[in-house]
PDB file of C-alpha atoms in Angstrom:
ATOM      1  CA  UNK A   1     -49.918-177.629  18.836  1.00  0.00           C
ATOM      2  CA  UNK A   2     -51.442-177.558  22.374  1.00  0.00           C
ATOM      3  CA  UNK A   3     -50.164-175.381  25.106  1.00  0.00           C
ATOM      4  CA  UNK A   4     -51.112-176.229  28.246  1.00  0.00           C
ATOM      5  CA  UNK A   5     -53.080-173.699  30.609  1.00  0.00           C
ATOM      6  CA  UNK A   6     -51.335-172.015  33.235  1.00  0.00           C
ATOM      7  CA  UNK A   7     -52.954-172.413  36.455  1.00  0.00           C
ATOM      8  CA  UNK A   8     -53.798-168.697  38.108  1.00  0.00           C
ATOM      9  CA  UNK A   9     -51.764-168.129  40.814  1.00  0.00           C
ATOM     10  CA  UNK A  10     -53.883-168.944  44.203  1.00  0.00           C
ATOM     11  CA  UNK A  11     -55.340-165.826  46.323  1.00  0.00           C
ATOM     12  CA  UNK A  12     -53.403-164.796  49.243  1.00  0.00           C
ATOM     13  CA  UNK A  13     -55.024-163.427  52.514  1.00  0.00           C
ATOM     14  CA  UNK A  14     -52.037-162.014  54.720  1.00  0.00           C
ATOM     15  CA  UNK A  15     -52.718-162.474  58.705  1.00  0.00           C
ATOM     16  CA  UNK A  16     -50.492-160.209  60.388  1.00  0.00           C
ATOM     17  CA  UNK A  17     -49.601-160.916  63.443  1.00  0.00           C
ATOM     18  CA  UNK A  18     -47.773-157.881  64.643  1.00  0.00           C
ATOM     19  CA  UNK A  19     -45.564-157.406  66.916  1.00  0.00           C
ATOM     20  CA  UNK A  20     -46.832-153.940  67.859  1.00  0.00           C
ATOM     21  CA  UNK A  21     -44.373-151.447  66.946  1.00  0.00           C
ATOM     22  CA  UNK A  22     -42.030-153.803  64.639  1.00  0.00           C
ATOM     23  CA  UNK A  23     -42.679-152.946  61.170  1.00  0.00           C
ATOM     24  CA  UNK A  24     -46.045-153.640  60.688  1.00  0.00           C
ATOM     25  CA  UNK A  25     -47.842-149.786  59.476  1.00  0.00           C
ATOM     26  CA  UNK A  26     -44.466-149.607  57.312  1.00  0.00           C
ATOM     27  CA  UNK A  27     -44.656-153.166  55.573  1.00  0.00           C
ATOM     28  CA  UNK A  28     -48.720-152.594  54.918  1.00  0.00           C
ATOM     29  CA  UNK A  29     -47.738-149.159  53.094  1.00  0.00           C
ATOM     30  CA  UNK A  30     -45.412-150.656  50.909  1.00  0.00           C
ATOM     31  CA  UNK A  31     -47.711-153.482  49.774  1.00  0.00           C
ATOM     32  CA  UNK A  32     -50.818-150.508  49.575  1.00  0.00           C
ATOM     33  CA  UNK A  33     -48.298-150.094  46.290  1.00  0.00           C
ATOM     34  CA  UNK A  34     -48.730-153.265  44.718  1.00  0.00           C
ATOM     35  CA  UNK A  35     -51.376-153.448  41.826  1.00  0.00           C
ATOM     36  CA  UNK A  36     -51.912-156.959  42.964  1.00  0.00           C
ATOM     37  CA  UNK A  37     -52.800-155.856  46.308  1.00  0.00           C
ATOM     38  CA  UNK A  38     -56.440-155.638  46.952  1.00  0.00           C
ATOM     39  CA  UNK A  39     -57.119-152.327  49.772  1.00  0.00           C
ATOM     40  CA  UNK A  40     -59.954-153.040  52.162  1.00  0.00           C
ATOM     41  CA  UNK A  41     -60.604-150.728  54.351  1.00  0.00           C
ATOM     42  CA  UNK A  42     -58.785-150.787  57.496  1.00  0.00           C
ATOM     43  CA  UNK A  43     -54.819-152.402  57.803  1.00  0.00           C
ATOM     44  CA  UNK A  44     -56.435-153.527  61.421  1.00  0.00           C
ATOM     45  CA  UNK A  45     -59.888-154.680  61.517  1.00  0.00           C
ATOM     46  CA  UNK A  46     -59.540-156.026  65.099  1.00  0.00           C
ATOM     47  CA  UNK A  47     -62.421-158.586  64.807  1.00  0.00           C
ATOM     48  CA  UNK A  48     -60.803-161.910  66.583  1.00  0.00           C
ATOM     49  CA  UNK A  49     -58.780-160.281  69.051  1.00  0.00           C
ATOM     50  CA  UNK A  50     -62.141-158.607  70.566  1.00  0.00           C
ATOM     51  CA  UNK A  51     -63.767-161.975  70.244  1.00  0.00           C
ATOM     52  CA  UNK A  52     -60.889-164.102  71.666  1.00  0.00           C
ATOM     53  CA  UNK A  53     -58.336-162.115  74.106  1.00  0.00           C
ATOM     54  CA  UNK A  54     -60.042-160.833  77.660  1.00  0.00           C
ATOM     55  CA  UNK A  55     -57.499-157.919  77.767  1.00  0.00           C
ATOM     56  CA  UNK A  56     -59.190-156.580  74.296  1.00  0.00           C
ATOM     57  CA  UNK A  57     -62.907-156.115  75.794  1.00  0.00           C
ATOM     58  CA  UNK A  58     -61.811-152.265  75.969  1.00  0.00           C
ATOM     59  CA  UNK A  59     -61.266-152.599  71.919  1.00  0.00           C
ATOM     60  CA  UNK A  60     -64.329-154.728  71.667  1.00  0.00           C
ATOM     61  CA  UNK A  61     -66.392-151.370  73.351  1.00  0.00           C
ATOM     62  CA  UNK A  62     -64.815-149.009  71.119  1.00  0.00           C
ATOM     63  CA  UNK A  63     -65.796-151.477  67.785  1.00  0.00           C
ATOM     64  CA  UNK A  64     -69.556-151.473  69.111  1.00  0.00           C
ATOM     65  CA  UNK A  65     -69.495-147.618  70.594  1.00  0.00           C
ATOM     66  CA  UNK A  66     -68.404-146.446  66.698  1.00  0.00           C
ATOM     67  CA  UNK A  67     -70.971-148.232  65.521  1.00  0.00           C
ATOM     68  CA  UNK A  68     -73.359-146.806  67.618  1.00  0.00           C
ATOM     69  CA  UNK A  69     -72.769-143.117  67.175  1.00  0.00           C
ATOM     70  CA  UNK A  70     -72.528-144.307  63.246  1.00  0.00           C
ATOM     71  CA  UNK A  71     -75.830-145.797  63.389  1.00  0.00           C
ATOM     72  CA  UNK A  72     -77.207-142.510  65.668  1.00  0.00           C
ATOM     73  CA  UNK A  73     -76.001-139.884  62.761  1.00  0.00           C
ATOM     74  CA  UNK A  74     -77.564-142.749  59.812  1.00  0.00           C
ATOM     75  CA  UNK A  75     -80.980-142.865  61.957  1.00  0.00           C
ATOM     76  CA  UNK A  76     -81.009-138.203  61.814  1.00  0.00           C
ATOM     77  CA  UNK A  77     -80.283-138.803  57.994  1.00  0.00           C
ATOM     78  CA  UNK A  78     -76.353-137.732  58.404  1.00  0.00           C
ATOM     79  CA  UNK A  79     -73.808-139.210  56.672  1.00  0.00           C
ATOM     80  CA  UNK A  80     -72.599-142.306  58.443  1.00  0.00           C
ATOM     81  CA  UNK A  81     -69.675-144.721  57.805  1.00  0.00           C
ATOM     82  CA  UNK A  82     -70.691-147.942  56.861  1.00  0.00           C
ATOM     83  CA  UNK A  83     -67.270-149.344  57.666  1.00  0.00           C
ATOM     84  CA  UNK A  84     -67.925-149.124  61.292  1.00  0.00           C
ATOM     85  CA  UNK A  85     -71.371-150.826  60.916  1.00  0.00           C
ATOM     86  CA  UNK A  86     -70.063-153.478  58.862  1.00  0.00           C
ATOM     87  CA  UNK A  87     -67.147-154.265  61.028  1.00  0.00           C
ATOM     88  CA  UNK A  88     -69.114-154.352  64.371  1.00  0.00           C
ATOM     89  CA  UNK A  89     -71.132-157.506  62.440  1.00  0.00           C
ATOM     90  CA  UNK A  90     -68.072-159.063  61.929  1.00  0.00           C
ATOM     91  CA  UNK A  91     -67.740-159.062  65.550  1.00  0.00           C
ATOM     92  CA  UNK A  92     -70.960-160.710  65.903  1.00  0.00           C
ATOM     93  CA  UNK A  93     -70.577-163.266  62.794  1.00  0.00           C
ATOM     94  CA  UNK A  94     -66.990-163.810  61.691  1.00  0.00           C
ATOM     95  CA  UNK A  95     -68.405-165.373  58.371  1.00  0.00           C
ATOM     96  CA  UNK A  96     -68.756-161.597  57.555  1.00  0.00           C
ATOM     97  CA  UNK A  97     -65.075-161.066  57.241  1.00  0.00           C
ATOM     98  CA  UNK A  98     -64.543-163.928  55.125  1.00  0.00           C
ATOM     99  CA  UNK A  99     -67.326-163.113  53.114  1.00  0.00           C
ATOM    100  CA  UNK A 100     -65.267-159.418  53.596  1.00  0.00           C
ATOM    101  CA  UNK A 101     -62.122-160.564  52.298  1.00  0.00           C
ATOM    102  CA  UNK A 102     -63.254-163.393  49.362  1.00  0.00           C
ATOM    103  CA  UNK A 103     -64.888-160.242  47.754  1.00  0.00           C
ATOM    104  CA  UNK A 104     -62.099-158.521  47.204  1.00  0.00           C
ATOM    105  CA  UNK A 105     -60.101-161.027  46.295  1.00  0.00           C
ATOM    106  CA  UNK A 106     -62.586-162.070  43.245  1.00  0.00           C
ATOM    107  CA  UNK A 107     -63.756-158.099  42.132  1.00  0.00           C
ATOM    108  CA  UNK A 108     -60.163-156.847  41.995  1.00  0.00           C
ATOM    109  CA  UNK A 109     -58.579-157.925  38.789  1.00  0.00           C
ATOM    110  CA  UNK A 110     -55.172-158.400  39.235  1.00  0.00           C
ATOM    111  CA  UNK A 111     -55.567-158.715  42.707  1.00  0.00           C
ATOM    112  CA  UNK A 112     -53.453-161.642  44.172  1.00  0.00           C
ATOM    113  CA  UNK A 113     -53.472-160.477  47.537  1.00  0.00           C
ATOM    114  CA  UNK A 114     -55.496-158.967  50.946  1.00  0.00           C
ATOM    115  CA  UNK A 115     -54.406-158.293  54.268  1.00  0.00           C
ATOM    116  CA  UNK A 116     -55.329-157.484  57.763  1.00  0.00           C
ATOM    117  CA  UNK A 117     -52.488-156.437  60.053  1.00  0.00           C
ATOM    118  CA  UNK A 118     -53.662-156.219  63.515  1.00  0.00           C
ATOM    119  CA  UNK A 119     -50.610-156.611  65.694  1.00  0.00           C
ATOM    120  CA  UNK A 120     -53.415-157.846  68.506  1.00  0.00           C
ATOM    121  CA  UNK A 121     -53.648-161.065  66.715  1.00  0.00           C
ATOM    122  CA  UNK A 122     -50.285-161.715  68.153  1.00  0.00           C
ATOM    123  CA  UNK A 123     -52.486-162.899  71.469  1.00  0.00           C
ATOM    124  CA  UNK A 124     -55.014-165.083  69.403  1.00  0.00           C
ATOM    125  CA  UNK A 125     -54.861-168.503  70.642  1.00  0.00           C
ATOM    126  CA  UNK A 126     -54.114-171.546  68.387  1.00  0.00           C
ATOM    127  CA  UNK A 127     -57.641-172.458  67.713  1.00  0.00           C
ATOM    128  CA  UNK A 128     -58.967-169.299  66.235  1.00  0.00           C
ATOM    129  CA  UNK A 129     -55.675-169.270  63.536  1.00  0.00           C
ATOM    130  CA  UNK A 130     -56.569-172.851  62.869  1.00  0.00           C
ATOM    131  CA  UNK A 131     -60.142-171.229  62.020  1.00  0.00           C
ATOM    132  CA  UNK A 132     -58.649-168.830  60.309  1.00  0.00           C
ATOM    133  CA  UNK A 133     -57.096-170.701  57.872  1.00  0.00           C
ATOM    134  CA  UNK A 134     -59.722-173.773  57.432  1.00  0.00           C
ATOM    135  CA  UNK A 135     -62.449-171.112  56.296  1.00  0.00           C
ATOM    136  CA  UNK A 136     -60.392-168.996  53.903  1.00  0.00           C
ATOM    137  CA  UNK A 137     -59.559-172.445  52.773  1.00  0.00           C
ATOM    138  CA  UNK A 138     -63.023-173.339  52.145  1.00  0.00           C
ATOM    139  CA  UNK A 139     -63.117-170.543  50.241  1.00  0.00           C
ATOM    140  CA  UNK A 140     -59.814-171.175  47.913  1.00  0.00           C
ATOM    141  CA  UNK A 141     -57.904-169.134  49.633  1.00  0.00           C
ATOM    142  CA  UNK A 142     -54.468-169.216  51.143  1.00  0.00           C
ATOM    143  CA  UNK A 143     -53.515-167.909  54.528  1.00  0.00           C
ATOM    144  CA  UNK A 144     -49.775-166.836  54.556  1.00  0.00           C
ATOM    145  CA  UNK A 145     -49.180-165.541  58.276  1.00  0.00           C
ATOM    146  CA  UNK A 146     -46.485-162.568  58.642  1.00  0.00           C
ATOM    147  CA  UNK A 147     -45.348-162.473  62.254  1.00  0.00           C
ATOM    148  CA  UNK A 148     -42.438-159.177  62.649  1.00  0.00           C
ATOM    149  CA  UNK A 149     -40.633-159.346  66.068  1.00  0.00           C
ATOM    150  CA  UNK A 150     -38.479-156.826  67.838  1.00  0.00           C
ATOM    151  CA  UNK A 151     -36.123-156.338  70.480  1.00  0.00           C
ATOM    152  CA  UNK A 152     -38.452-156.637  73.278  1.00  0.00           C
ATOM    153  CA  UNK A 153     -37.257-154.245  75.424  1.00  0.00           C
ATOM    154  CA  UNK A 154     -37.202-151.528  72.600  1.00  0.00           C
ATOM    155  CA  UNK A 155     -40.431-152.786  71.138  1.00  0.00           C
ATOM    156  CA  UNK A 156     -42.036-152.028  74.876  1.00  0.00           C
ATOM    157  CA  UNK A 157     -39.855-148.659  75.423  1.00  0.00           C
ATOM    158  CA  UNK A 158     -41.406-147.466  71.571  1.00  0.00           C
ATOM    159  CA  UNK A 159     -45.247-148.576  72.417  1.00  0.00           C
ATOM    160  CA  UNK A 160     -45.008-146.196  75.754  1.00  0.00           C
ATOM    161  CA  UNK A 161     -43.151-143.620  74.093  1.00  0.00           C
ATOM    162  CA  UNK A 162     -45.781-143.639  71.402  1.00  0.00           C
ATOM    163  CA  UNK A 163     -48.929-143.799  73.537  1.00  0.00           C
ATOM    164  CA  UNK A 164     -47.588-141.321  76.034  1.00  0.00           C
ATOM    165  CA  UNK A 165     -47.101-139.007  72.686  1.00  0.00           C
ATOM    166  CA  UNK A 166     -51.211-139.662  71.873  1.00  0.00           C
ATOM    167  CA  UNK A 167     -52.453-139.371  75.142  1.00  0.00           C
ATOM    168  CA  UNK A 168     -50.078-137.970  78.072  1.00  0.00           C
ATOM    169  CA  UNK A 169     -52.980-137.515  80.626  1.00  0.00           C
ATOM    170  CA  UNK A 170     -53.393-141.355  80.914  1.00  0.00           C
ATOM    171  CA  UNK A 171     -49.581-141.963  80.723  1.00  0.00           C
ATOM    172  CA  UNK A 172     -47.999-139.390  83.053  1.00  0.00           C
ATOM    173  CA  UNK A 173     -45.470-141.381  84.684  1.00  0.00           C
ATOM    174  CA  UNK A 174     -41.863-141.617  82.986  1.00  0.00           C
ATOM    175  CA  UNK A 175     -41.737-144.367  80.155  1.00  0.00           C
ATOM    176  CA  UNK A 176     -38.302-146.026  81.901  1.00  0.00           C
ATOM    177  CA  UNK A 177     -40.355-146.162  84.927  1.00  0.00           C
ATOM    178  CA  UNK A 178     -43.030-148.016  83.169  1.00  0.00           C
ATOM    179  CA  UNK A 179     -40.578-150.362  81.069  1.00  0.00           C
ATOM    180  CA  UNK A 180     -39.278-151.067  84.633  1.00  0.00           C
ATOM    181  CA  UNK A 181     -42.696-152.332  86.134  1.00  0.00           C
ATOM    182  CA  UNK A 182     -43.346-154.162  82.829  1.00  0.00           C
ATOM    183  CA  UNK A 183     -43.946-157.261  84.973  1.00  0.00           C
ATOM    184  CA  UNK A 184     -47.237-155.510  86.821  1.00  0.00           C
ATOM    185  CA  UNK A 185     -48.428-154.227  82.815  1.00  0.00           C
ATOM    186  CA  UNK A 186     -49.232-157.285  80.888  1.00  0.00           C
ATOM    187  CA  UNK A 187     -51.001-155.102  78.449  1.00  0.00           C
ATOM    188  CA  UNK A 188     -47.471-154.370  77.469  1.00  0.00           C
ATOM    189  CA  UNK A 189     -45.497-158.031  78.830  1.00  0.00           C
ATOM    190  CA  UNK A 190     -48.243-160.376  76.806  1.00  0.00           C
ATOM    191  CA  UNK A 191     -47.475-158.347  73.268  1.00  0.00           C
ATOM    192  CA  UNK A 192     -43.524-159.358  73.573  1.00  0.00           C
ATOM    193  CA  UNK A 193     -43.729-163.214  74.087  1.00  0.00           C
ATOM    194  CA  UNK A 194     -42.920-163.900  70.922  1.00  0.00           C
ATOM    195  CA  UNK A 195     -42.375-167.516  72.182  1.00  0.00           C
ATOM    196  CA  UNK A 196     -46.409-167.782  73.195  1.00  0.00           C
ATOM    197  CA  UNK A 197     -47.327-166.419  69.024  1.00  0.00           C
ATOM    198  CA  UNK A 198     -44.478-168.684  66.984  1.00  0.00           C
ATOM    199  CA  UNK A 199     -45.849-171.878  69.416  1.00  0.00           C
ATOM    200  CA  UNK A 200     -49.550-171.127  68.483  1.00  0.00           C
ATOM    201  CA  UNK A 201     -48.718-170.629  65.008  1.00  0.00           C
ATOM    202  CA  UNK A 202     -46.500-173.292  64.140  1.00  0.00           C
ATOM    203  CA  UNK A 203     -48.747-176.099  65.518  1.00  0.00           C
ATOM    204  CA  UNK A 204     -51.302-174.702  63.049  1.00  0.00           C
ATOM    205  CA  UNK A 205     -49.580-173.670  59.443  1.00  0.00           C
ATOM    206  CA  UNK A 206     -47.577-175.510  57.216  1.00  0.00           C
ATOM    207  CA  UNK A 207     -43.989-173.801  57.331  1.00  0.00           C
ATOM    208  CA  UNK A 208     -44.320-172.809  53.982  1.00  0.00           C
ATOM    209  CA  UNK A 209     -47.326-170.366  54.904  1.00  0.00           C
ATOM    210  CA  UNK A 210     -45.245-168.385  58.054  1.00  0.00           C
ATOM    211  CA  UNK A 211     -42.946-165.485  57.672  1.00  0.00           C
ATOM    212  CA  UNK A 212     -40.830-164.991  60.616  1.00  0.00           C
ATOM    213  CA  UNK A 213     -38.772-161.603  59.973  1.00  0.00           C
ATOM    214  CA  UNK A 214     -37.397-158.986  62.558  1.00  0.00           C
ATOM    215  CA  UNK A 215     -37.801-155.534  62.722  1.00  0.00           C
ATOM    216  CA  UNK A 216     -33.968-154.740  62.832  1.00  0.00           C
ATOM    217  CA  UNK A 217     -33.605-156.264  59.261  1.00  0.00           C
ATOM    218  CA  UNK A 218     -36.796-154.982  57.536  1.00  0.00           C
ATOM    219  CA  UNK A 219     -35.514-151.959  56.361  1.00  0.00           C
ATOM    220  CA  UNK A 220     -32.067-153.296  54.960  1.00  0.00           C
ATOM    221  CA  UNK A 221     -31.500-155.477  51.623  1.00  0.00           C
ATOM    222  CA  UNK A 222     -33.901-157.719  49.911  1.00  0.00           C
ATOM    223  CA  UNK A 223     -35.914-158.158  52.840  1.00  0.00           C
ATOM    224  CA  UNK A 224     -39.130-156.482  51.524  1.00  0.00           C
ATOM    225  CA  UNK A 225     -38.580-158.279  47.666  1.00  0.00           C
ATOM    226  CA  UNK A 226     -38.387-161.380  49.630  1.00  0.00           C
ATOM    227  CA  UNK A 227     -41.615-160.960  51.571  1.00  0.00           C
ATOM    228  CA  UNK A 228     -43.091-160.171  48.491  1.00  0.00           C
ATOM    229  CA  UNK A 229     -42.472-163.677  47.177  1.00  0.00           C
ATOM    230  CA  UNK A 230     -43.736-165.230  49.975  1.00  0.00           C
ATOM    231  CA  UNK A 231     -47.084-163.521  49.494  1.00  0.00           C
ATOM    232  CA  UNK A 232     -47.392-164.291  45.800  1.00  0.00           C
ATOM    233  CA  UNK A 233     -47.052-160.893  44.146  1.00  0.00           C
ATOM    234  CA  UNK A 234     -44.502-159.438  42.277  1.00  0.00           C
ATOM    235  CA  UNK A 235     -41.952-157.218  44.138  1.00  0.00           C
ATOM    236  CA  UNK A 236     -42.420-153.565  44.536  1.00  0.00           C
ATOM    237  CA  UNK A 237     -40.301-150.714  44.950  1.00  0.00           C
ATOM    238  CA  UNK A 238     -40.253-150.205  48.421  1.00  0.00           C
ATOM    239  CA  UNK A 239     -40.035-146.481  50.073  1.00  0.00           C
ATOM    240  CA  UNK A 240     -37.452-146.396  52.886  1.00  0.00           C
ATOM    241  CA  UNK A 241     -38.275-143.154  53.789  1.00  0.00           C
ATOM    242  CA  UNK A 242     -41.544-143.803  54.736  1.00  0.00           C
ATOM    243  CA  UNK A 243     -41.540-145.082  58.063  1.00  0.00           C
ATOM    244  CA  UNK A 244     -44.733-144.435  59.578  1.00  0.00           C
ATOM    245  CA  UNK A 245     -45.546-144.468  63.713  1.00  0.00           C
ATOM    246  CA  UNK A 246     -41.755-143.306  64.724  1.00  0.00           C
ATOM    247  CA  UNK A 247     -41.583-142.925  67.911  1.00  0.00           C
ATOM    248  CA  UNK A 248     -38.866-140.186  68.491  1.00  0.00           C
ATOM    249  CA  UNK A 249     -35.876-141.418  71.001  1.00  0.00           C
ATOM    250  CA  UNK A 250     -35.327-139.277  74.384  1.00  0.00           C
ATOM    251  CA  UNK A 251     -32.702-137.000  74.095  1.00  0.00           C
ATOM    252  CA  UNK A 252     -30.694-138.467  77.041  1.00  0.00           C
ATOM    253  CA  UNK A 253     -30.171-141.698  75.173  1.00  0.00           C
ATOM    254  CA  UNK A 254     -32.758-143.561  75.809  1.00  0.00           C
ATOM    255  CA  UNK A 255     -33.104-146.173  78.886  1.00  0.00           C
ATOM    256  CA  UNK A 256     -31.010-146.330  81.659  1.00  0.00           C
ATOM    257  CA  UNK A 257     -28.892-149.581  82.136  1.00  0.00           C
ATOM    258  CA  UNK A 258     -31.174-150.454  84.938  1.00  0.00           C
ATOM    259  CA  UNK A 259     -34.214-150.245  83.212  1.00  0.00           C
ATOM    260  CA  UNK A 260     -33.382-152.476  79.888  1.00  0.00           C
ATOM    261  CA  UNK A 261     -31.290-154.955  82.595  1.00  0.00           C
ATOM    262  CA  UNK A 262     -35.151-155.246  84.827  1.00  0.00           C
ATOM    263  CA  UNK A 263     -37.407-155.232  81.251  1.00  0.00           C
ATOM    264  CA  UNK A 264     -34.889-157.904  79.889  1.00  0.00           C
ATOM    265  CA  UNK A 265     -34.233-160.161  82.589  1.00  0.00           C
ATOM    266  CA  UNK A 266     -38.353-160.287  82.671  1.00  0.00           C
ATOM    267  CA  UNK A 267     -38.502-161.559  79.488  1.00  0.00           C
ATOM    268  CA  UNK A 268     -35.815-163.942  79.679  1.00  0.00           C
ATOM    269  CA  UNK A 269     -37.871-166.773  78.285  1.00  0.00           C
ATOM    270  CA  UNK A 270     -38.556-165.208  75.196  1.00  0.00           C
ATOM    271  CA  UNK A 271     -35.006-163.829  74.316  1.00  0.00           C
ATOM    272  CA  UNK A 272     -34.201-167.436  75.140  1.00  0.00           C
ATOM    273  CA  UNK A 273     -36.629-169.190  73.302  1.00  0.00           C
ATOM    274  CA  UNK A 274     -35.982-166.727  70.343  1.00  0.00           C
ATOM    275  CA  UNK A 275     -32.479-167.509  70.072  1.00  0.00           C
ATOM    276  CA  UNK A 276     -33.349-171.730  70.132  1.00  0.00           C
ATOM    277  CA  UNK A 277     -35.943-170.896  67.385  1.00  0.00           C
ATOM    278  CA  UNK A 278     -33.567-168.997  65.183  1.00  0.00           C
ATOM    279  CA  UNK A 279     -30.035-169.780  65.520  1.00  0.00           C
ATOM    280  CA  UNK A 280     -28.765-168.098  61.925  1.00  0.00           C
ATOM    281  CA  UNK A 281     -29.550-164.884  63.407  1.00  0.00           C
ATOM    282  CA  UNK A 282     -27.292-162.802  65.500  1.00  0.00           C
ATOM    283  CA  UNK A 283     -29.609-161.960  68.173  1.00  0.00           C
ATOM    284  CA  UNK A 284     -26.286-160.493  69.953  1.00  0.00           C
ATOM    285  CA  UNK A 285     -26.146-157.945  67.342  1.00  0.00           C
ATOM    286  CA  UNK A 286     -29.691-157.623  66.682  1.00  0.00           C
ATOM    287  CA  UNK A 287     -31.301-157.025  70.083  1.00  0.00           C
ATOM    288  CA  UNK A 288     -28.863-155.351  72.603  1.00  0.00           C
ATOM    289  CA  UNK A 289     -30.877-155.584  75.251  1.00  0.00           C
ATOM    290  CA  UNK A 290     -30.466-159.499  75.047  1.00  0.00           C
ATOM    291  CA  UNK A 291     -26.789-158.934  76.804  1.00  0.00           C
ATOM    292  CA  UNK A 292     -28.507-159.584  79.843  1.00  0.00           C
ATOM    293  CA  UNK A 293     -30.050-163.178  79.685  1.00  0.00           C
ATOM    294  CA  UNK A 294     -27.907-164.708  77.059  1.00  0.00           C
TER     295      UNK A 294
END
């Protein structure tokens, strides 16, 4: 008797999208977990958003300023980190990341899956995702895009709140003051139109490759098992007690009525165009803040 051969399972590179401060640090811990999960080195290697997006050139110095002071300690015979070299050529020639990511795909046995989450990506345009997946592609393997959204208004209030907690000095002023100017801080507006990410991605990937999930129902149910399936590994335990990058709420209850009703009414278009896209979710329930526009 013959028994037919069971095709292996294809690789799986993750692209993950962000948002900023919905999930993302949390969901890459859990799959860190995973024996099918091949570890690079970084969960954000921020390569195409410091190629692509004009508002990353400050990233783009950093990438090339690490590898500078890396190369400085190499060239006195210190001990450098080659990471920082190696991702400043990806920078300069993307076919280093896929090279990157294809190698630890085929070394790792049982690895299924890779990943770079780099919430930034959520600003890449359509072309560079359609790049994306037509060289992994090349390479055999499959790019399954995880894009995590969150109330806007709460996603904005917990990126201030968190950067005013790493570096106060540049981020004096109150945070519900700067939710309420979020119109004049497009480093902060630009990372919650989810509208601008879903339209980019779904003119490029098959719907089969895109999870869409929200942060207020990541942490509840079979929510993690499921994105687990989607990715092509088996499911793994996941720790809800780890939540990593908390940003701790203000003791007086967070924002004033004022501030969500100004941050909200801003952002209209996306609540709007969030509901249209998914109407089996309660958005009502799920983001408060969306009282105010729908």
């Amino acid at each position: 008797m013959f028994r037919t051969r069971r095709t292996p399972p294809r690789p799986t590179f993750m692209l993950g999208l962000g948002a900023q401060k919905a999930g993302t640090t949390w969901l890459h811990t859990q799959l860190e977990g995973s024996p099918q999960f091949a570890r690079g080195y970084f969960k954000e290697y921020h390569v195409f958003d410091c190629i692509d997006v004009p508002i990353q050139r400050w990233n783009r110095d950093k990438v090339f300023r690490r590898a500078a002071e890396e190369s400085t300690l190499a060239l006195a015979g210190e001990r450098a980190q080659a990471r920082m070299l190696h991702r400043a050529s990806m920078v300069l020639n993307p076919q280093h990341y896929f090279d990157h990511f294809s190698a630890l795909l085929s070394r790792n046995d049982p690895a299924r899956l890779a990943a770079d989450v780099t919430p930034d990506y959520a600003l890449l345009p359509a072309r560079r995702l359609s790049k994306i997946r037509d060289h992994f592609a090349e390479r055999g393997i499959r790019t399954a895009v995880v894009f995590l959204m969150r109330d806007p208004v709460e996603r904005t209030y917990s990126q201030i709140r968190m950067q005013q907690g790493r570096q106060p000095r540049r981020f004096p002023a109150p945070a519900e003051a700067m939710v309420e100017r979020i119109h004049d801080q497009e480093i902060y507006a630009s990372r919650s139109r989810y509208e601008t990410t879903i339209a980019a991605v779904d003119s490029v990937f098959d719907p089969a490759d895109v999870y869409y999930g929200f942060y207020e129902e990541l942490f509840e149910g079979n929510t993690f098992r499921e994105i687990c399936g989607f990715l092509g590994i088996d499911p793994v335990d996941a720790d809800f007690g780890d939540i990593r990058n908390v940003s701790q709420p203000k003791d007086d209850g967070g924002l004033p009525e004022s501030a969500v009703r100004a941050a909200a009414q801003h952002l209209a278009p996306t609540y709007r165009a969030v509901a249209e896209r998914f109407p089996d979710r309660d958005l009502a329930r799920m983001w408060p803040s969306s009282r105010f526009v729908l």
